[in-house]
Short mmCIF file of C-alpha atoms in Angstrom, two decimals:
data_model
loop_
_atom_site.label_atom_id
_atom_site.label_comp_id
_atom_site.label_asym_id
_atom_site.label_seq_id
_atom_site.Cartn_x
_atom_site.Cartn_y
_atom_site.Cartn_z
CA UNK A 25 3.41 -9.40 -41.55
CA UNK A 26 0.62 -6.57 -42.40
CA UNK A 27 -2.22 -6.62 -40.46
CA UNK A 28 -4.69 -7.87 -43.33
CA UNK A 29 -2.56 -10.90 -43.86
CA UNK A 30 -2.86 -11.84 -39.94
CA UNK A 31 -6.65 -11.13 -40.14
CA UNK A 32 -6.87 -13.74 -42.89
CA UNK A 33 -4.67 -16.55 -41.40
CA UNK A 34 -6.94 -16.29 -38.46
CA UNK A 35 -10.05 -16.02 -40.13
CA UNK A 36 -9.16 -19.36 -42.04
CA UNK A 37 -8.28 -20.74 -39.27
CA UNK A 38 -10.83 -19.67 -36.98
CA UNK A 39 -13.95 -18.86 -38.71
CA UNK A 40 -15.90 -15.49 -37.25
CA UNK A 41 -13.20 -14.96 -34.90
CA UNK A 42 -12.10 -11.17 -36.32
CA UNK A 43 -14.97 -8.57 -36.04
CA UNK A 44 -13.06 -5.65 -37.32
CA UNK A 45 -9.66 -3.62 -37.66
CA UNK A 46 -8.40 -0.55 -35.26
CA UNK A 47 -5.47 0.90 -37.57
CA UNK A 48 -5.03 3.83 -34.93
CA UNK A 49 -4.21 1.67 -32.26
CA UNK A 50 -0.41 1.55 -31.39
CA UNK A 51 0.83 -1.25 -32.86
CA UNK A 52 -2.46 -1.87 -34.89
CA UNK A 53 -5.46 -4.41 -33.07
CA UNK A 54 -7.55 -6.50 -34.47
CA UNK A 55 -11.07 -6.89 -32.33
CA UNK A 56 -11.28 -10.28 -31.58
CA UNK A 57 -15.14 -11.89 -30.69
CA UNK A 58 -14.83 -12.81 -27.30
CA UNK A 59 -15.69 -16.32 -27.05
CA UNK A 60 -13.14 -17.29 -29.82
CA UNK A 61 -10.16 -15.40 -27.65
CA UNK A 62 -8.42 -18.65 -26.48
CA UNK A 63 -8.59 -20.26 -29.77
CA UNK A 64 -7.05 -17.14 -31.48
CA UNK A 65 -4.21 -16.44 -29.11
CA UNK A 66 -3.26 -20.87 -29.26
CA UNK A 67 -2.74 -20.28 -33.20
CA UNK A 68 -1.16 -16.88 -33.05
CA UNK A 69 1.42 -18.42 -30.60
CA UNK A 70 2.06 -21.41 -32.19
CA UNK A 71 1.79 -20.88 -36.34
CA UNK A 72 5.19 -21.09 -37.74
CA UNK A 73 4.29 -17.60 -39.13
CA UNK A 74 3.89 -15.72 -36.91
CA UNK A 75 5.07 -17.31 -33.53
CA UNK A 76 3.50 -14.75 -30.77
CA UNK A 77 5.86 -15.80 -28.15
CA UNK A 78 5.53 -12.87 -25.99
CA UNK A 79 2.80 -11.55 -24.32
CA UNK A 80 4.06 -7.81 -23.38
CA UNK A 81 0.96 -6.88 -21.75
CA UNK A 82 -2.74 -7.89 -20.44
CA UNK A 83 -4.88 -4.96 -19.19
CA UNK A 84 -8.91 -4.24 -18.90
CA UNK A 85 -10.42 -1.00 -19.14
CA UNK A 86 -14.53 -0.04 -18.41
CA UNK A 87 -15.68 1.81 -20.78
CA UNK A 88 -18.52 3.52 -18.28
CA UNK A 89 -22.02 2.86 -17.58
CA UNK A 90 -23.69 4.57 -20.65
CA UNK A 91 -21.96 2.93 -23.23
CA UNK A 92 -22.15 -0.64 -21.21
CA UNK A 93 -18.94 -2.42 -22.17
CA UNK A 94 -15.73 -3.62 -20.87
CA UNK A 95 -12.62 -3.88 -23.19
CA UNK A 96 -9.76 -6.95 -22.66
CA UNK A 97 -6.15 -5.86 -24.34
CA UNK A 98 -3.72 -8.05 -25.24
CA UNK A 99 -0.62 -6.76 -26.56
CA UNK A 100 1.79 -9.69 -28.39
CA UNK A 101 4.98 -9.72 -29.43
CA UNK A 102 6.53 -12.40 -31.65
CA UNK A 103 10.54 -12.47 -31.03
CA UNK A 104 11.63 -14.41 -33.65
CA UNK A 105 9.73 -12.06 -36.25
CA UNK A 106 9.84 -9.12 -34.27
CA UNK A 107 6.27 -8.69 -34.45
CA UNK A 108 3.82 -6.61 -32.71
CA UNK A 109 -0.04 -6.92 -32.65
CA UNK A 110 -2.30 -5.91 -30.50
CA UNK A 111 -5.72 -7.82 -29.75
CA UNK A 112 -9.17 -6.10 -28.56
CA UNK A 113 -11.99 -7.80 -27.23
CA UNK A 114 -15.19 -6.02 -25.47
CA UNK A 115 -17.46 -7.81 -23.22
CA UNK A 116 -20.45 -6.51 -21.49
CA UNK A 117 -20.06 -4.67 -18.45
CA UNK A 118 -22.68 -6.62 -16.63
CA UNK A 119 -20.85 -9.78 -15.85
CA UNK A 120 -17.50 -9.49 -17.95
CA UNK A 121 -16.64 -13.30 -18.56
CA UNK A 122 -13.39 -14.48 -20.64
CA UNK A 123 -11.32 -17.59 -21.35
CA UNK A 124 -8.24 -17.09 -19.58
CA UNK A 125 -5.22 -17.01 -21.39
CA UNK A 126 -2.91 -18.19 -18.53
CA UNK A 127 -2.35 -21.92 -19.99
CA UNK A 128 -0.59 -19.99 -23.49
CA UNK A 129 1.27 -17.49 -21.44
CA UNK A 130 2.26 -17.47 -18.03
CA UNK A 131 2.68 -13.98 -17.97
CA UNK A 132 -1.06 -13.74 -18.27
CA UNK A 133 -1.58 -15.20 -14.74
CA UNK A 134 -0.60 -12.13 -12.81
CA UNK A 135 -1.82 -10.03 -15.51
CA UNK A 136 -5.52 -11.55 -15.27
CA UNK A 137 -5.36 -11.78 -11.42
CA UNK A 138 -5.13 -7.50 -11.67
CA UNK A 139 -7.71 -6.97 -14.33
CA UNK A 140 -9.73 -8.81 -11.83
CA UNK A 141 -9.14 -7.18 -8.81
CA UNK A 142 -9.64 -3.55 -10.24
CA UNK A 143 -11.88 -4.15 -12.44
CA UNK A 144 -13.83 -7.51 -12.01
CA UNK A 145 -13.35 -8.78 -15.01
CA UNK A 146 -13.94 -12.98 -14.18
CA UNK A 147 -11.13 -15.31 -16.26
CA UNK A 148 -12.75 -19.17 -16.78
CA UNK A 149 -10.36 -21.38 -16.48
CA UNK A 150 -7.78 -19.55 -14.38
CA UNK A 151 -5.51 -21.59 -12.26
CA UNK A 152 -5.68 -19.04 -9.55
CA UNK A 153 -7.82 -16.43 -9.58
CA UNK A 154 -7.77 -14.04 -6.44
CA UNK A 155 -6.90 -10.55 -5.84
CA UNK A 156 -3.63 -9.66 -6.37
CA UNK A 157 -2.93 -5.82 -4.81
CA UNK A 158 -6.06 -4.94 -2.38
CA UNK A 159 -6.81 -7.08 0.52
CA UNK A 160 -8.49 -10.26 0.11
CA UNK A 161 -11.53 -8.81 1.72
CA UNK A 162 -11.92 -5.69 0.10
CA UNK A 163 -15.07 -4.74 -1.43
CA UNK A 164 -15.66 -3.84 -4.97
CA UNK A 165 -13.21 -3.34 -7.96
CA UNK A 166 -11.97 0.12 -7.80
CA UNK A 167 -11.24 0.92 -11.64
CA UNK A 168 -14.33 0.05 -12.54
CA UNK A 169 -16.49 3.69 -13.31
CA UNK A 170 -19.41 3.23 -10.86
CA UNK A 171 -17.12 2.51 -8.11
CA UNK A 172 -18.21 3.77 -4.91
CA UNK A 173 -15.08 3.22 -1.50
CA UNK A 174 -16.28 1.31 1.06
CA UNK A 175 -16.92 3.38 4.29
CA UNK A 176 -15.06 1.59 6.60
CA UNK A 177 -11.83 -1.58 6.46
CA UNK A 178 -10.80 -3.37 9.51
CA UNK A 179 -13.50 -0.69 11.58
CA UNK A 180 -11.03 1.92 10.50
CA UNK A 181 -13.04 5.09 8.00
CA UNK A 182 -11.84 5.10 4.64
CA UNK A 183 -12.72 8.65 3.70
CA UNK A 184 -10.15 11.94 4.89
CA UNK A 185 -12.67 13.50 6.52
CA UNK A 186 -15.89 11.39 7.55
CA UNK A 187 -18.06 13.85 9.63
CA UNK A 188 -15.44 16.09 11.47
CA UNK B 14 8.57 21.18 33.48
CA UNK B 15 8.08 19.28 36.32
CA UNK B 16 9.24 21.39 38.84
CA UNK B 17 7.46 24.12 37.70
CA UNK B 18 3.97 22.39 37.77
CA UNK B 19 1.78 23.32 40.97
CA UNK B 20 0.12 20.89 43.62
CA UNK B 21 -2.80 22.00 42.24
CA UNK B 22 -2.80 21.10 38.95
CA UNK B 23 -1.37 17.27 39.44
CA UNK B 24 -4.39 15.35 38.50
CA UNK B 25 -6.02 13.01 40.67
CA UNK B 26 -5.23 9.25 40.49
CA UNK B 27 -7.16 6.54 42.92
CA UNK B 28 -4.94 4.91 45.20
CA UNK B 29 -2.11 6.46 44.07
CA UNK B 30 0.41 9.41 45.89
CA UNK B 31 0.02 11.95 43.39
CA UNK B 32 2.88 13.97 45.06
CA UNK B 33 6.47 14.54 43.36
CA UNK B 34 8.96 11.80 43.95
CA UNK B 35 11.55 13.71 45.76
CA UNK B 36 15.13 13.97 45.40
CA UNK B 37 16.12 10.25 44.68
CA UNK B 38 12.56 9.36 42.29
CA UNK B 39 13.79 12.40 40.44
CA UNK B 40 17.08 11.38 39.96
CA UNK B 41 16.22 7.65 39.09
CA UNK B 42 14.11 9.73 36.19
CA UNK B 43 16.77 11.45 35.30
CA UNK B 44 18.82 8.66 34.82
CA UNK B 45 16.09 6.40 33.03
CA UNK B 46 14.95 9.23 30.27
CA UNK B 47 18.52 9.76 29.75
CA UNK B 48 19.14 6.50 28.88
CA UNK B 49 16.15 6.13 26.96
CA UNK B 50 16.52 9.21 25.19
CA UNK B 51 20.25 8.00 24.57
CA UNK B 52 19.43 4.54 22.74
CA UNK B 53 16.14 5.05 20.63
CA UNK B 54 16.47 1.43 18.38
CA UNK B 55 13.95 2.01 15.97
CA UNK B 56 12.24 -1.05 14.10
CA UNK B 57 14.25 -1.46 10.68
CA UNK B 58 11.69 -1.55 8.23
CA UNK B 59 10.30 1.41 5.27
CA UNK B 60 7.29 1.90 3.56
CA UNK B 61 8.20 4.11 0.31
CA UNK B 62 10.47 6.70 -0.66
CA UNK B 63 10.19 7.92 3.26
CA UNK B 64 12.52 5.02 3.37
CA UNK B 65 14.85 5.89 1.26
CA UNK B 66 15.32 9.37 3.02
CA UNK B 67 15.35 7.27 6.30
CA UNK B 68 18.03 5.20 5.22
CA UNK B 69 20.17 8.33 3.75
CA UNK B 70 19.31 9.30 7.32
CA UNK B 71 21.14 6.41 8.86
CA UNK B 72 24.36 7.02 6.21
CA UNK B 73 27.58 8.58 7.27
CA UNK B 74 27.03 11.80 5.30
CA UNK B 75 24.23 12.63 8.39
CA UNK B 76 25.17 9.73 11.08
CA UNK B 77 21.95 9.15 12.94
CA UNK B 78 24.30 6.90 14.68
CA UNK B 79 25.66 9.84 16.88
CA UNK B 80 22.35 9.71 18.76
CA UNK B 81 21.88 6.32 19.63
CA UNK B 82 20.23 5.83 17.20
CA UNK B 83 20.28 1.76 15.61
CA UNK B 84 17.98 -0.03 13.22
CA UNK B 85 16.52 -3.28 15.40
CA UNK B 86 15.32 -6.20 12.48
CA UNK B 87 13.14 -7.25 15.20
CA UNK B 88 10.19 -4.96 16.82
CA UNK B 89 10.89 -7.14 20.18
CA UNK B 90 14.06 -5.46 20.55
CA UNK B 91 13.19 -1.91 19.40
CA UNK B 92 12.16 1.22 21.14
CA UNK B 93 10.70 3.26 18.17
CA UNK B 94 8.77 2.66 15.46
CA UNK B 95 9.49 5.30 12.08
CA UNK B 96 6.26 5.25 9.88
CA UNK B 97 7.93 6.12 6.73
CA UNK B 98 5.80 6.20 4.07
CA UNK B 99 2.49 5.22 2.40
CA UNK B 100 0.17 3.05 4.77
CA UNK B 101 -1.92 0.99 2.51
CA UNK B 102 -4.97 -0.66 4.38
CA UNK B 103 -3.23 -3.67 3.54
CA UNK B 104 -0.40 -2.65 5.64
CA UNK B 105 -2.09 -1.15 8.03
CA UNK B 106 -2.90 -4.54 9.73
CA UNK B 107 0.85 -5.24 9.77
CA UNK B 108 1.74 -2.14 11.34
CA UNK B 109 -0.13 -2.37 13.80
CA UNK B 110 0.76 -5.60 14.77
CA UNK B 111 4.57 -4.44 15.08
CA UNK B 112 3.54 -2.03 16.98
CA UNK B 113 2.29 -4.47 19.34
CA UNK B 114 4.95 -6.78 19.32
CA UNK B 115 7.49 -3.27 20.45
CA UNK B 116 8.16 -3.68 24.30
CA UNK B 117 7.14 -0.81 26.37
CA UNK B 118 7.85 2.14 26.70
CA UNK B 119 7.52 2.37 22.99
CA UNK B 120 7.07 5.80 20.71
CA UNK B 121 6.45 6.17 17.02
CA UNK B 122 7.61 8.79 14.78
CA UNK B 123 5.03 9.14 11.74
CA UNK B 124 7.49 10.18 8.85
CA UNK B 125 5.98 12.38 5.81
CA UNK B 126 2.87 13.64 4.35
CA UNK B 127 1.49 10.04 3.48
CA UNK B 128 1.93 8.41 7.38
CA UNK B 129 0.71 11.74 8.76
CA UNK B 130 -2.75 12.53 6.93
CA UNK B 131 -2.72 10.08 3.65
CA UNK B 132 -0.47 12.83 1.81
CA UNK B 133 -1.56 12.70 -2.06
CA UNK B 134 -3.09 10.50 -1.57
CA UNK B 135 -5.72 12.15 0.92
CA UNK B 136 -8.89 12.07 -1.59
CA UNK B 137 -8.80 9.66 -4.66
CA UNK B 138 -6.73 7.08 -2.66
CA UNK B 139 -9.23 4.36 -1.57
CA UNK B 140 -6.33 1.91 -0.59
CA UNK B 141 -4.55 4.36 1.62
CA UNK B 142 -4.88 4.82 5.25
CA UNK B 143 -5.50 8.29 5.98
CA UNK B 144 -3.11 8.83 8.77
CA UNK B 145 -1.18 5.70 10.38
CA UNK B 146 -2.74 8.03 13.80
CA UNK B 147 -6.10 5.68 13.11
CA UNK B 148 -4.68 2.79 14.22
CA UNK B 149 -1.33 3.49 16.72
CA UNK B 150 -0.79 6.19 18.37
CA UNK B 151 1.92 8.49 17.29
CA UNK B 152 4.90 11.03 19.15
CA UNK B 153 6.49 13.10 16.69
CA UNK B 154 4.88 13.97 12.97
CA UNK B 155 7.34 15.03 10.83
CA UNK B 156 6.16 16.99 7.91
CA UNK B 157 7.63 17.15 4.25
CA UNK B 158 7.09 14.80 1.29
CA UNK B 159 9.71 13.11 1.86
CA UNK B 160 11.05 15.16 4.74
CA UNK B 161 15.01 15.78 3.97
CA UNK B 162 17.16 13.96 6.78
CA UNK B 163 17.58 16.86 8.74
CA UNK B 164 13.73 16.57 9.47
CA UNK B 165 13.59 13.04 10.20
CA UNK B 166 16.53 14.29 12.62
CA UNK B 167 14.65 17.29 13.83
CA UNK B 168 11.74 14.64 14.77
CA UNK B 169 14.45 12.28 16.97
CA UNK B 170 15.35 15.12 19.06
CA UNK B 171 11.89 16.67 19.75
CA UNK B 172 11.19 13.05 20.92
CA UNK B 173 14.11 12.99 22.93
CA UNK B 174 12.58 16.45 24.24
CA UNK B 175 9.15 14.29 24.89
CA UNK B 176 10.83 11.62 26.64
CA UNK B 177 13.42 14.05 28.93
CA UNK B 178 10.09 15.03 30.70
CA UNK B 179 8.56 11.33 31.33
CA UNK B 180 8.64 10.53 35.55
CA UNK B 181 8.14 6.50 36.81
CA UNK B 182 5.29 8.50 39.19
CA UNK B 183 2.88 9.32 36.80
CA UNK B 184 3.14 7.45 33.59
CA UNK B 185 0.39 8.91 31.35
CA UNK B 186 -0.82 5.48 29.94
CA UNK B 187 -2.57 4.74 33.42
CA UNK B 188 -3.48 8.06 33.92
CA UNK B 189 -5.43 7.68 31.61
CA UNK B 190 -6.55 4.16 32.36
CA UNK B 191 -7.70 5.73 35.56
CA UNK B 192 -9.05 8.58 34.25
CA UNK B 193 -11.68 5.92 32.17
CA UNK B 194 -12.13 3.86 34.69
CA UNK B 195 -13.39 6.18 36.97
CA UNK B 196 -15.86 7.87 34.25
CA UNK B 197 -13.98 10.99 34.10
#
């Protein structure tokens, strides 16, 4: 299915849910208004045309301080069509907030614990979300742009060198 | 080493004789190093592709076996401890605890780049413990990223070198114990 024709079964679907089209992105995304995220990803798993069964990837990306936004990916696969879209959705950087997609795809779980580890990005509605690499009691999301490392874990330094 | 050392350099301890052992405390050292040196269990467990070398180590193309040298599953029945690899501050925590749970006398080889200064990972890795030397101390560093098994070998017998010279009379853990205690 061409990408217009998946635009339009959303948009009748779910009105206001498509903001616009990224044709260089490999396979082609669709932005996706964040708010409407769950909504979109239910029908494009469940329509009988199109039948999004596989969610290949979930990953988060900051797009910096001066331009103020944080980007969710979702890359899809559908099996039975062999199928493959990819969805965009930004959110602002200052408290990134998004329906989880975890209930859909249980791939996403693991996938939405990392996003919010490195970057902070918070997933309502998440069965479980923790950090899932660092330590529990690490400080601060270290993908994020403005990250700064902690001086010290545990009392041990973090930095190579820290005053020799 | 020891017999070359002069009366005047032994360094003070409180309370105890600071004098050589004689012929029979020298032998029992003799005897004890030996079979330390001889048996040197090391706790079975990797940390990245150190391990792999490690375990290519402990193959039959280069027999650590010939030295004494067995993988213990459990740190209560091991002598050694081989750092081999990245030590995430995750890990860190864990390591050190092995190291605890090791029965005295207990040594630890720090194998490759990563366990001996943080390796690659030295300035951008914020998750990586620069040196497992910050939290136990460590014997024999063994350079090379990963260090081929002839290093890793190279590093058993310079600790077998370190341990040849240990004596029962002056055991340098409470030397320096004593040394702290009395505000040296």
């Amino acid at each position: 299915m061409e990408l217009e024709k998946l635009k339009e079964l959303i948009q009748n679907e779910v009105p206001n849910a498509i903001r616009g089209l990224d044709e260089n992105a490999t396979p082609s995304a669709l932005l996706v208004s964040s708010d409407l995220i769950s909504q979109v990803c239910e029908l494009l798993h469940s329509n009988e045309q199109t039948y999004f069964d596989q969610l290949s990837c979930l990953t988060a990306l900051d797009n910096g301080l001066e331009v103020g936004t944080m980007e969710v990916i979702y890359n899809l696969y559908s099996i039975p069509y062999d199928l493959h879209l990819m969805l965009k959705v930004e959110l602002a950087r200052e408290s990134p907030t998004i329906n989880s997609v975890s209930h859909i795809w249980k791939t996403a779980d693991w996938h939405e614990r990392e996003a919010f580890d490195l970057l902070g990005i918070s997933f309502s509605n998440h069965p479980d979300l923790r950090r899932i690499l660092l330590p529990a009691d690490w400080e601060g999301h270290p993908l994020r742009k403005d990250y700064v490392e902690q001086e010290k874990y545990h009392d041990i330094v973090v930095k190579w060198k820290a005053d020799e | 080493m020891r017999n070359s050392m002069k009366e005047t350099e032994l360094p003070e301890i409180g309370g105890l004789k600071t004098g050589e052992g004689g012929i029979i405390v020298s032998q029992l050292d003799d005897l004890l190093n030996w079979a330390r040196l001889s048996s040197l269990w090391p706790v079975g467990f990797g940390l990245a592709c150190c391990a792999i070398e490690f375990m290519s180590t402990a193959s039959s193309a280069y027999d650590l076996d010939r030295f004494g040298v067995i993988p213990r599953n459990s740190p209560r029945q091991a002598d050694v401890m081989i750092v081999s690899g990245t030590v995430t501050f995750k890990m860190a925590d864990r390591v050190k605890r092995l190291y605890e749970q090791m029965a005295e006398p207990k040594y630890v080889i720090s194998m490759g780049s990563c366990a001996n200064c943080g390796g690659p990972y030295w300035e951008h890795g914020y998750h990586v413990l620069k040196g497992v030397d910050r939290v136990i101390p460590v014997d024999v560093y063994v350079p090379g990223c990963p260090p081929r098994p002839e290093a890793l070998i190279g590093g058993f017998l310079k600790l077998q070198e370190k341990i040849r010279t240990e004596s029962v009379l002056r055991p340098k853990a409470l030397e320096k114990l004593m040394k702290e205690k009395n505000g040296a």
